[in-house]
Short mmCIF file of C-alpha atoms and ligand atoms in Angstrom, two decimals:
data_model
loop_
_atom_site.label_atom_id
_atom_site.label_comp_id
_atom_site.label_asym_id
_atom_site.label_seq_id
_atom_site.Cartn_x
_atom_site.Cartn_y
_atom_site.Cartn_z
CA MET A 20 0.08 0.08 0.01
CA GLN A 21 1.24 3.35 -1.07
CA SER A 22 1.35 5.78 2.20
CA GLN A 23 -0.60 8.81 1.59
CA GLY A 24 -0.30 12.20 3.83
CA LEU A 25 -2.77 13.25 6.31
CA PRO A 26 -5.79 15.14 4.41
CA GLY A 27 -6.18 18.40 4.32
CA PHE A 28 -2.09 18.43 4.96
CA ARG A 29 -0.44 19.53 1.29
CA ASP A 30 2.86 17.99 -0.08
CA PHE A 31 4.22 21.22 -2.03
CA TYR A 32 6.15 19.59 -4.87
CA PRO A 33 8.30 22.33 -7.33
CA ASP A 34 5.50 24.51 -8.73
CA ASP A 35 3.61 24.50 -5.37
CA ALA A 36 6.42 25.84 -3.95
CA ALA A 37 6.88 28.52 -6.79
CA LEU A 38 3.22 29.91 -6.27
CA ARG A 39 3.90 29.84 -2.38
CA ASN A 40 6.65 31.56 -2.54
CA HIS A 41 5.34 33.98 -4.92
CA ILE A 42 2.54 34.61 -2.61
CA PHE A 43 5.06 35.19 0.29
CA ALA A 44 6.84 37.63 -1.48
CA ALA A 45 4.16 39.85 -2.43
CA TRP A 46 3.36 39.10 1.15
CA ARG A 47 6.90 40.42 2.32
CA ASP A 48 7.36 43.03 0.18
CA VAL A 49 3.71 45.33 0.43
CA ALA A 50 4.47 44.60 4.45
CA ARG A 51 7.66 45.92 3.46
CA ARG A 52 6.79 49.25 1.96
CA TYR A 53 4.11 50.31 4.58
CA GLY A 54 7.08 50.06 7.29
CA PHE A 55 5.86 46.65 8.88
CA GLN A 56 9.03 44.37 10.72
CA GLU A 57 8.94 40.33 10.07
CA TYR A 58 8.49 38.45 13.54
CA ASP A 59 7.74 35.05 14.83
CA GLY A 60 6.76 32.52 17.61
CA PRO A 61 6.22 29.12 18.42
CA PRO A 62 4.60 27.08 16.21
CA LEU A 63 3.75 24.73 20.25
CA GLU A 64 1.30 26.85 22.16
CA PRO A 65 -0.03 26.34 26.34
CA LEU A 66 -3.47 25.66 25.01
CA GLU A 67 -5.42 28.13 27.42
CA LEU A 68 -4.07 30.89 25.29
CA TYR A 69 -6.69 30.22 22.99
CA VAL A 70 -9.26 28.64 25.11
CA LYS A 71 -9.49 32.27 26.51
CA LYS A 72 -8.92 34.35 23.67
CA SER A 73 -9.82 32.73 20.41
CA GLY A 74 -13.50 32.24 21.00
CA ALA A 75 -16.05 28.68 20.65
CA GLU A 76 -15.49 28.53 17.13
CA ILE A 77 -11.77 28.02 17.06
CA VAL A 78 -11.48 25.90 19.86
CA GLY A 79 -13.41 23.25 18.75
CA GLN A 80 -10.37 22.73 15.44
CA LEU A 81 -7.86 22.80 17.60
CA TYR A 82 -5.39 19.84 16.83
CA THR A 83 -4.16 19.74 20.22
CA PHE A 84 -2.60 17.09 23.14
CA GLU A 85 -0.41 16.53 26.27
CA ASP A 86 3.33 17.21 25.87
CA ARG A 87 5.87 14.58 27.64
CA GLY A 88 5.77 17.15 30.81
CA GLY A 89 1.77 16.68 31.18
CA ARG A 90 1.51 19.97 29.70
CA SER A 91 -1.16 21.44 27.26
CA VAL A 92 -0.44 21.81 23.85
CA ALA A 93 -2.04 22.72 21.00
CA PHE A 94 -0.42 24.24 17.77
CA ARG A 95 -1.72 27.33 16.54
CA PRO A 96 -4.36 27.76 14.83
CA GLU A 97 -4.32 31.53 14.96
CA MET A 98 -1.20 33.88 15.19
CA THR A 99 -3.15 37.34 16.82
CA PRO A 100 -2.86 35.17 20.91
CA THR A 101 0.60 34.60 20.63
CA LEU A 102 1.32 38.42 18.36
CA ALA A 103 -0.93 39.46 21.69
CA ARG A 104 1.39 37.34 24.14
CA MET A 105 4.70 38.61 23.35
CA VAL A 106 3.30 42.18 22.77
CA ALA A 107 1.90 42.36 26.47
CA ALA A 108 5.37 40.57 27.27
CA ARG A 109 7.25 44.19 26.18
CA GLY A 110 4.48 45.87 25.93
CA ARG A 111 6.39 49.80 27.52
CA ALA A 112 9.60 48.88 25.94
CA LEU A 113 8.41 48.36 21.82
CA LYS A 114 8.39 51.90 20.43
CA LYS A 115 4.49 52.73 19.64
CA PRO A 116 2.87 52.32 17.27
CA ILE A 117 4.05 48.84 16.91
CA ARG A 118 4.03 47.68 12.84
CA TRP A 119 4.46 44.21 12.52
CA PHE A 120 3.34 41.37 10.27
CA SER A 121 4.90 37.22 10.20
CA LEU A 122 3.79 34.43 8.04
CA PRO A 123 3.14 31.62 10.35
CA GLN A 124 1.84 27.78 9.24
CA LEU A 125 -1.47 26.91 11.13
CA MET A 126 -3.50 24.42 11.65
CA ARG A 127 -7.29 24.35 12.01
CA TYR A 128 -8.81 20.97 11.44
CA GLU A 129 -11.73 22.12 9.38
CA ARG A 130 -13.79 19.96 6.94
CA PRO A 131 -10.68 20.25 3.94
CA GLN A 132 -12.61 21.56 0.35
CA ARG A 133 -11.94 23.85 -2.23
CA GLY A 134 -9.90 27.16 -0.28
CA ARG A 135 -10.08 25.60 3.14
CA LEU A 136 -7.60 22.71 4.41
CA ARG A 137 -6.31 21.68 7.69
CA GLU A 138 -2.85 23.56 7.28
CA HIS A 139 -2.00 27.13 5.49
CA PHE A 140 0.37 29.95 5.22
CA GLN A 141 -1.14 33.42 7.23
CA LEU A 142 -0.05 35.98 6.49
CA ASN A 143 -0.30 38.61 9.83
CA MET A 144 0.02 42.58 9.04
CA ASP A 145 -1.25 44.06 12.61
CA ILE A 146 -0.94 47.19 14.60
CA ILE A 147 -0.41 48.46 18.07
CA GLY A 148 -0.42 51.04 20.09
CA GLU A 149 -2.94 53.32 17.68
CA PRO A 150 -6.97 53.93 18.71
CA GLY A 151 -8.15 55.78 15.80
CA PRO A 152 -9.59 54.89 12.49
CA LEU A 153 -6.46 55.36 10.30
CA ALA A 154 -4.63 52.73 10.99
CA ASP A 155 -7.69 50.35 10.28
CA ALA A 156 -7.69 52.02 6.82
CA GLU A 157 -3.82 51.23 6.51
CA LEU A 158 -4.15 47.75 7.40
CA ILE A 159 -7.37 47.28 4.72
CA ALA A 160 -5.09 49.11 2.26
CA ALA A 161 -2.43 47.06 2.39
CA ALA A 162 -4.75 44.20 2.41
CA ILE A 163 -6.00 45.49 -1.21
CA ASP A 164 -2.37 45.78 -2.53
CA ILE A 165 -1.46 42.53 -1.65
CA THR A 166 -3.69 41.78 -4.14
CA ARG A 167 -3.25 44.27 -6.90
CA LYS A 168 0.67 43.49 -6.66
CA LEU A 169 -0.48 39.94 -7.42
CA GLY A 170 -2.39 41.25 -10.53
CA LEU A 171 -6.08 41.09 -8.95
CA GLY A 172 -8.37 44.08 -9.91
CA PRO A 173 -11.70 45.40 -7.99
CA ALA A 174 -13.66 43.24 -10.60
CA ASP A 175 -11.96 40.35 -8.75
CA VAL A 176 -11.47 41.44 -5.01
CA ARG A 177 -14.05 43.00 -3.05
CA ALA A 178 -12.75 44.84 0.72
CA ARG A 179 -16.02 44.42 3.11
CA ILE A 180 -15.94 46.12 6.20
CA SER A 181 -18.01 46.88 9.13
CA ASP A 182 -17.41 48.45 12.66
CA ARG A 183 -18.76 46.34 15.84
CA ARG A 184 -18.92 49.14 17.66
CA ALA A 185 -21.68 50.41 15.33
CA VAL A 186 -23.70 47.38 14.98
CA ARG A 187 -23.61 47.36 18.77
CA ALA A 188 -25.53 50.43 18.95
CA LEU A 189 -27.78 48.76 16.59
CA VAL A 190 -28.52 46.12 18.30
CA ASP A 191 -28.83 47.98 21.57
CA ALA A 192 -31.47 49.73 20.27
CA LEU A 193 -33.59 46.29 19.79
CA GLY A 194 -32.96 46.10 23.68
CA LEU A 195 -30.97 43.29 24.32
CA SER A 196 -29.21 42.33 27.16
CA ASP A 197 -25.37 42.15 27.74
CA ALA A 198 -26.04 38.51 26.94
CA GLN A 199 -28.04 38.55 24.66
CA VAL A 200 -25.27 40.92 22.47
CA PRO A 201 -22.75 38.54 21.47
CA ILE A 202 -24.91 35.74 20.15
CA ALA A 203 -27.22 38.31 18.11
CA PHE A 204 -23.46 39.47 16.23
CA GLN A 205 -23.15 35.14 15.11
CA TYR A 206 -26.52 34.94 14.20
CA ILE A 207 -25.77 38.22 12.16
CA ASP A 208 -21.88 36.84 10.90
CA LYS A 209 -23.91 33.47 9.86
CA ILE A 210 -26.35 35.63 7.33
CA GLU A 211 -25.16 34.24 4.59
CA ARG A 212 -24.55 31.39 5.62
CA GLU A 213 -28.38 29.82 6.95
CA SER A 214 -32.17 30.56 5.54
CA ARG A 215 -33.77 33.70 7.63
CA ALA A 216 -35.49 31.05 9.13
CA THR A 217 -32.94 28.75 10.73
CA LEU A 218 -31.42 31.85 11.92
CA ILE A 219 -34.73 33.06 13.78
CA ASP A 220 -35.38 29.30 15.68
CA GLY A 221 -31.16 29.96 16.24
CA LEU A 222 -31.93 33.31 18.11
CA ALA A 223 -34.90 32.49 19.79
CA ASP A 224 -33.64 28.74 21.25
CA SER A 225 -29.59 29.76 21.89
CA ALA A 226 -31.17 33.71 23.69
CA GLY A 227 -34.78 33.72 24.19
CA ILE A 228 -34.44 36.54 21.41
CA SER A 229 -38.53 36.87 20.23
CA SER A 230 -38.92 36.21 16.37
CA ASP A 231 -40.07 40.19 15.95
CA THR A 232 -36.89 40.61 17.73
CA ALA A 233 -35.23 38.41 15.27
CA GLU A 234 -36.03 39.99 12.70
CA GLN A 235 -35.34 43.19 13.67
CA VAL A 236 -31.52 41.92 14.63
CA LEU A 237 -31.22 40.33 10.73
CA ASP A 238 -32.42 43.43 9.39
CA LEU A 239 -29.34 45.07 10.38
CA GLY A 240 -27.50 42.65 8.79
CA ASP A 241 -28.51 43.80 5.43
CA ILE A 242 -27.45 47.69 5.67
CA ARG A 243 -25.51 48.14 3.35
CA GLY A 244 -23.19 51.60 1.81
CA LEU A 245 -22.15 54.15 3.65
CA GLU A 246 -25.40 55.73 4.04
CA GLY A 247 -27.37 53.58 4.99
CA ALA A 248 -25.50 52.97 7.93
CA LEU A 249 -25.23 56.02 8.57
CA ALA A 250 -28.71 56.36 7.97
CA ALA A 251 -29.76 53.88 10.04
CA LEU A 252 -27.31 54.51 13.23
CA ASP A 253 -28.64 58.90 12.98
CA GLU A 254 -32.01 57.20 14.14
CA VAL A 255 -31.33 55.65 17.97
CA PRO A 256 -29.22 56.43 21.18
CA GLY A 257 -25.33 57.16 20.29
CA GLY A 258 -25.65 56.01 16.91
CA ALA A 259 -24.16 58.86 15.03
CA GLU A 260 -21.01 58.88 17.24
CA ALA A 261 -20.01 55.19 17.04
CA GLY A 262 -20.51 55.75 12.61
CA GLU A 263 -18.03 58.44 13.05
CA PRO A 264 -14.89 55.80 12.96
CA LEU A 265 -16.11 53.80 10.10
CA ARG A 266 -16.63 56.74 8.55
CA HIS A 267 -13.58 58.45 8.82
CA CYS A 268 -11.48 54.86 7.76
CA VAL A 269 -13.91 55.29 4.25
CA ALA A 270 -12.47 58.48 3.97
CA ALA A 271 -9.26 57.43 4.38
CA LEU A 272 -9.31 54.50 2.35
CA ASP A 273 -10.57 56.68 -0.53
CA ALA A 274 -7.77 59.11 -0.43
CA LEU A 275 -5.45 56.08 -0.30
CA GLY A 276 -7.01 55.69 -4.13
CA MET A 277 -8.80 52.60 -2.63
CA SER A 278 -12.56 52.97 -2.74
CA GLU A 279 -13.30 50.95 -5.68
CA TYR A 280 -12.71 47.87 -3.61
CA VAL A 281 -15.11 49.00 -0.64
CA ASP A 282 -18.42 47.81 0.58
CA ILE A 283 -19.68 48.64 3.63
CA GLU A 284 -21.72 45.50 4.62
CA LEU A 285 -23.22 45.38 8.17
CA CYS A 286 -23.56 41.63 8.26
CA VAL A 287 -19.35 41.46 8.68
CA VAL A 288 -19.11 41.22 12.19
CA ARG A 289 -16.90 37.94 12.40
CA GLY A 290 -16.32 34.98 14.26
CA LEU A 291 -13.20 35.36 16.47
CA ALA A 292 -14.85 36.51 19.97
CA TYR A 293 -11.92 39.59 20.75
CA TYR A 294 -12.83 41.86 17.90
CA THR A 295 -14.48 45.08 19.32
CA GLY A 296 -14.61 47.54 16.46
CA ILE A 297 -13.95 47.86 12.82
CA VAL A 298 -14.17 44.52 10.97
CA PHE A 299 -12.94 43.52 7.59
CA GLU A 300 -13.18 41.06 4.95
CA LEU A 301 -11.71 40.83 1.66
CA PHE A 302 -13.26 38.10 -0.64
CA ASP A 303 -13.21 37.23 -4.18
CA ALA A 304 -16.24 39.24 -5.73
CA HIS A 305 -18.16 36.10 -6.91
CA LYS A 306 -17.72 34.25 -3.06
CA ALA A 307 -16.92 32.17 -4.20
CA LEU A 308 -14.31 30.56 -2.03
CA ARG A 309 -13.92 31.18 1.79
CA ALA A 310 -12.81 35.15 2.98
CA ILE A 311 -8.81 35.97 0.98
CA CYS A 312 -8.69 37.34 4.63
CA GLY A 313 -10.28 38.88 8.03
CA GLY A 314 -9.18 40.92 10.53
CA GLY A 315 -10.05 44.37 12.00
CA ARG A 316 -9.56 46.08 15.43
CA TYR A 317 -9.44 44.08 19.00
CA ASP A 318 -8.86 46.67 21.53
CA GLY A 319 -9.11 44.86 24.91
CA LEU A 320 -7.03 41.57 23.95
CA LEU A 321 -3.75 42.93 25.67
CA ALA A 322 -5.31 44.05 28.19
CA ALA A 323 -7.34 40.56 29.23
CA LEU A 324 -3.79 38.56 28.44
CA GLY A 325 -2.61 40.53 30.93
CA GLY A 326 -0.04 42.97 29.57
CA THR A 327 -0.17 46.96 29.05
CA ASP A 328 -3.46 47.58 27.69
CA LEU A 329 -2.93 48.98 24.50
CA PRO A 330 -5.13 49.08 21.30
CA ALA A 331 -4.81 46.75 18.37
CA ALA A 332 -6.02 46.19 15.01
CA GLY A 333 -5.05 43.54 12.30
CA PHE A 334 -5.92 40.77 9.80
CA GLY A 335 -4.52 37.10 8.32
CA MET A 336 -4.55 36.08 4.74
CA GLY A 337 -4.07 33.11 3.95
CA ASP A 338 -2.40 31.50 0.95
CA VAL A 339 -4.88 28.98 -0.05
CA VAL A 340 -7.67 31.15 -1.61
CA LEU A 341 -4.97 33.38 -3.01
CA GLY A 342 -3.90 30.39 -4.44
CA GLU A 343 -6.19 29.63 -6.38
CA LEU A 344 -7.52 32.72 -7.32
CA VAL A 345 -3.40 33.83 -8.63
CA THR A 346 -4.07 29.85 -10.33
CA GLU A 347 -7.83 30.92 -11.59
CA ALA A 348 -6.20 34.46 -13.45
CA GLY A 349 -3.72 31.95 -15.35
CA ALA A 350 -0.91 34.07 -13.29
CA ARG A 351 1.24 31.44 -11.68
CA PRO A 352 5.09 31.23 -12.04
CA SER A 353 6.97 29.17 -13.42
CA ALA A 354 9.24 26.59 -11.30
CA GLN A 355 12.10 26.54 -13.15
CA VAL A 356 15.01 27.88 -11.58
CA GLY A 357 16.61 28.72 -15.79
CA LEU A 358 20.18 28.16 -16.06
CA ASP A 359 22.65 31.03 -16.95
CA ALA A 360 24.61 28.57 -18.28
CA PHE A 361 25.35 24.82 -18.39
CA LEU A 362 29.00 23.30 -18.81
CA VAL A 363 29.67 20.65 -21.11
CA ALA A 364 32.79 18.32 -20.97
CA VAL A 365 33.55 17.07 -24.26
CA THR A 366 36.11 13.71 -22.78
CA GLY A 367 36.49 12.76 -19.08
CA GLU A 368 39.71 14.70 -18.50
CA ASP A 369 37.53 18.07 -18.89
CA VAL A 370 35.47 17.56 -16.29
CA PRO A 371 38.45 18.22 -13.18
CA HIS A 372 38.23 21.83 -15.77
CA VAL A 373 34.24 22.03 -15.65
CA LEU A 374 34.04 21.57 -12.28
CA GLN A 375 36.80 24.50 -11.28
CA LEU A 376 34.60 27.31 -14.22
CA ALA A 377 31.29 25.93 -12.59
CA ARG A 378 32.49 27.21 -9.11
CA GLN A 379 34.23 30.63 -10.01
CA LEU A 380 31.12 31.47 -12.06
CA ARG A 381 28.89 30.82 -8.81
CA ASP A 382 30.75 32.33 -7.19
CA ARG A 383 30.32 35.25 -9.55
CA GLY A 384 26.63 34.74 -8.64
CA LEU A 385 25.43 32.64 -12.04
CA ARG A 386 23.32 30.09 -11.73
CA ILE A 387 25.12 27.39 -13.28
CA GLU A 388 24.61 22.97 -14.36
CA TYR A 389 26.81 20.41 -15.00
CA ALA A 390 26.21 16.52 -16.49
CA LEU A 391 26.60 14.67 -12.80
CA LYS A 392 28.35 11.52 -15.09
CA GLN A 393 29.73 11.22 -18.19
CA GLN A 394 27.86 11.89 -21.01
CA SER A 395 28.07 12.67 -24.99
CA ILE A 396 27.97 16.11 -26.38
CA ALA A 397 24.79 15.38 -27.47
CA LYS A 398 23.05 14.16 -24.19
CA GLN A 399 24.62 16.99 -22.18
CA LEU A 400 22.89 19.71 -24.83
CA LYS A 401 19.80 18.36 -24.64
CA LEU A 402 19.52 18.13 -20.43
CA ALA A 403 20.24 22.08 -21.14
CA ALA A 404 18.42 22.65 -23.47
CA SER A 405 15.18 20.77 -21.17
CA ARG A 406 16.57 22.62 -17.95
CA PRO A 407 16.46 25.91 -19.52
CA ALA A 408 19.81 27.02 -19.88
CA LYS A 409 20.49 29.78 -21.86
CA ARG A 410 23.96 28.97 -23.59
CA ALA A 411 26.23 26.30 -23.46
CA VAL A 412 29.75 26.43 -22.31
CA VAL A 413 31.73 23.66 -24.01
CA ILE A 414 34.78 22.85 -23.07
CA GLY A 415 36.89 20.29 -24.54
CA PRO A 416 41.24 19.21 -25.35
CA ASP A 417 41.41 21.85 -27.85
CA GLU A 418 39.89 24.67 -26.04
CA ARG A 419 41.51 24.01 -23.14
CA ALA A 420 45.00 23.96 -24.84
CA HIS A 421 44.24 27.62 -25.41
CA SER A 422 42.45 28.96 -22.43
CA GLU A 423 39.51 29.07 -23.71
CA VAL A 424 35.70 27.48 -23.75
CA VAL A 425 32.72 27.45 -26.38
CA VAL A 426 29.62 29.36 -25.66
CA ARG A 427 27.14 28.18 -27.25
CA ASP A 428 23.39 29.93 -27.17
CA LEU A 429 21.31 27.54 -26.93
CA GLU A 430 18.10 29.00 -27.90
CA SER A 431 20.15 30.91 -31.63
CA GLY A 432 22.20 27.99 -32.02
CA LYS A 433 25.08 30.68 -32.11
CA GLU A 434 28.42 29.66 -31.26
CA GLN A 435 31.89 31.82 -30.54
CA ARG A 436 34.82 30.87 -28.58
CA VAL A 437 35.84 33.16 -25.64
CA ALA A 438 38.90 32.88 -23.90
CA VAL A 439 38.27 31.62 -19.98
CA ASP A 440 39.76 34.57 -18.15
CA SER A 441 37.07 37.20 -20.34
CA LEU A 442 33.93 34.50 -18.85
CA LEU A 443 35.04 35.23 -15.78
CA GLN A 444 35.18 38.51 -16.35
CA GLY A 445 33.53 41.69 -18.88
CA TYR A 446 31.51 38.94 -20.38
CA SER A 447 27.86 40.30 -21.16
CA TRP A 448 25.30 37.37 -19.59
CA SER A 449 22.71 38.61 -20.03
P1 HAM B 739 -9.82 34.24 10.60
O1 HAM B 739 -10.37 35.23 9.55
O2 HAM B 739 -10.00 33.14 10.71
O3 HAM B 739 -8.82 35.56 11.06
O4 HAM B 739 -8.69 33.74 9.28
C1 HAM B 739 -7.62 34.25 8.48
C2 HAM B 739 -7.82 34.02 7.03
O5 HAM B 739 -6.56 32.59 7.10
C3 HAM B 739 -9.14 33.74 6.23
O6 HAM B 739 -9.62 35.31 5.60
C4 HAM B 739 -8.75 32.40 4.79
O7 HAM B 739 -7.95 33.18 4.22
C5 HAM B 739 -7.37 32.15 6.25
N1 HAM B 739 -7.81 31.27 7.16
C6 HAM B 739 -8.41 30.55 7.96
N2 HAM B 739 -8.49 29.45 8.15
C7 HAM B 739 -7.95 28.42 7.07
C8 HAM B 739 -8.38 26.99 6.78
N3 HAM B 739 -8.52 26.25 7.16
N4 HAM B 739 -7.51 26.85 4.93
C9 HAM B 739 -7.33 27.73 4.01
N5 HAM B 739 -6.82 29.47 5.11
C10 HAM B 739 -8.00 29.70 5.83
C11 HAM B 739 -7.77 35.28 11.84
O8 HAM B 739 -7.13 34.17 12.86
C12 HAM B 739 -7.09 36.06 12.83
N6 HAM B 739 -6.66 35.73 14.38
C13 HAM B 739 -6.36 37.19 12.34
C14 HAM B 739 -6.50 38.42 12.89
C15 HAM B 739 -4.96 39.24 13.02
N7 HAM B 739 -6.85 39.60 13.17
C16 HAM B 739 -6.20 40.11 13.68
N8 HAM B 739 -5.06 39.99 13.38
#
């Protein structure tokens, strides 16, 4: 029987690794352009870090076990609790606002399907120490810029934005108790995935909310557009104030040139328990896949972990959905290395000279390969063409006698004799 990998875990053959590196390069490039510094944490954390902070949905998906020392541990399903722990430990010493990014591999025991696996890599970008909406706008703009960098435009990607403070003001006006509010949020989050009747029943069963009030709760989730949201907020106590950060954030995104991508949709509240303000998701325009990225403001988390009370916001962007979209757009990169030269030995005696030249050229940063066993010139040239190499550099007894090589352009077939010295200095390799 052939052994197989686990369901939901990937093998990265060179083509897949090339796509992954392409996505990582876009992540790192945009994160640096926005002035973010890279950090990392451990892949394994104490189980309680997630039990306390992530919320029921993620806790139900943990890979968790007891280590040999009897500690309950979990493989990280998300990066935010680790980041909050790291910042909480050094809070005072770090210059604010902190702008950090990371590329962790995460594991969640989910049902594998297109765009959803049991491991994924996730770019995390977070700003800590800034409560104002310019920070939220900065993060949303960075997320959009990554998709732009990968060749996707506003017809491919939408940024859906809401604010839990605004939704909270609207829900409060319906007279819900403090205990009912988080449950109402959970159901608003499900509006697009489940039928209205199921949601109304769920609100009654889990929070004792009457069907009339449940209808009103779900109506809030249908509000779209900044104007619509602000108009609804104007009708409720504290609503105008609660809508201010969202209004500022949208204006900043406009000034940053991102308004073409932006949709305000109050049904976006996000599943994680720690969000407190603006929340957002990037989706493919057809909503055929799970979110490209999700994030928001989580002002209470650092204090809850026993650290300095610092405001924070950030997002996570997975490689799985992005990879699907890049593939659909026909923008997958090639895994081929592309050689500057393939060195060809005419006889067995030429091999040590090929090796010596390979070393000298590689030291100059050139991409060089040669046959790893003695072969006919024809076979070596065939291997060179398949790599592909731009040129073959042929070394035989006659060439050696004159301290020369024959350089054959593998595209045009043109050959020229070049002195070894000038090959190492002054030769145009482009
Ligand atoms: P999240 O919404 O759970 O947020 O995940 C963020 C993104 O990670 C998703 O939009 C998706 O692209 C990707 N992702 C999550 N689970 C999977 C999966 N099973 N398979 C493939 N991709 C997946 C968080 O994790 C928050 N900690 C993000 C954050 C950072 N909030 C503030 N800072």
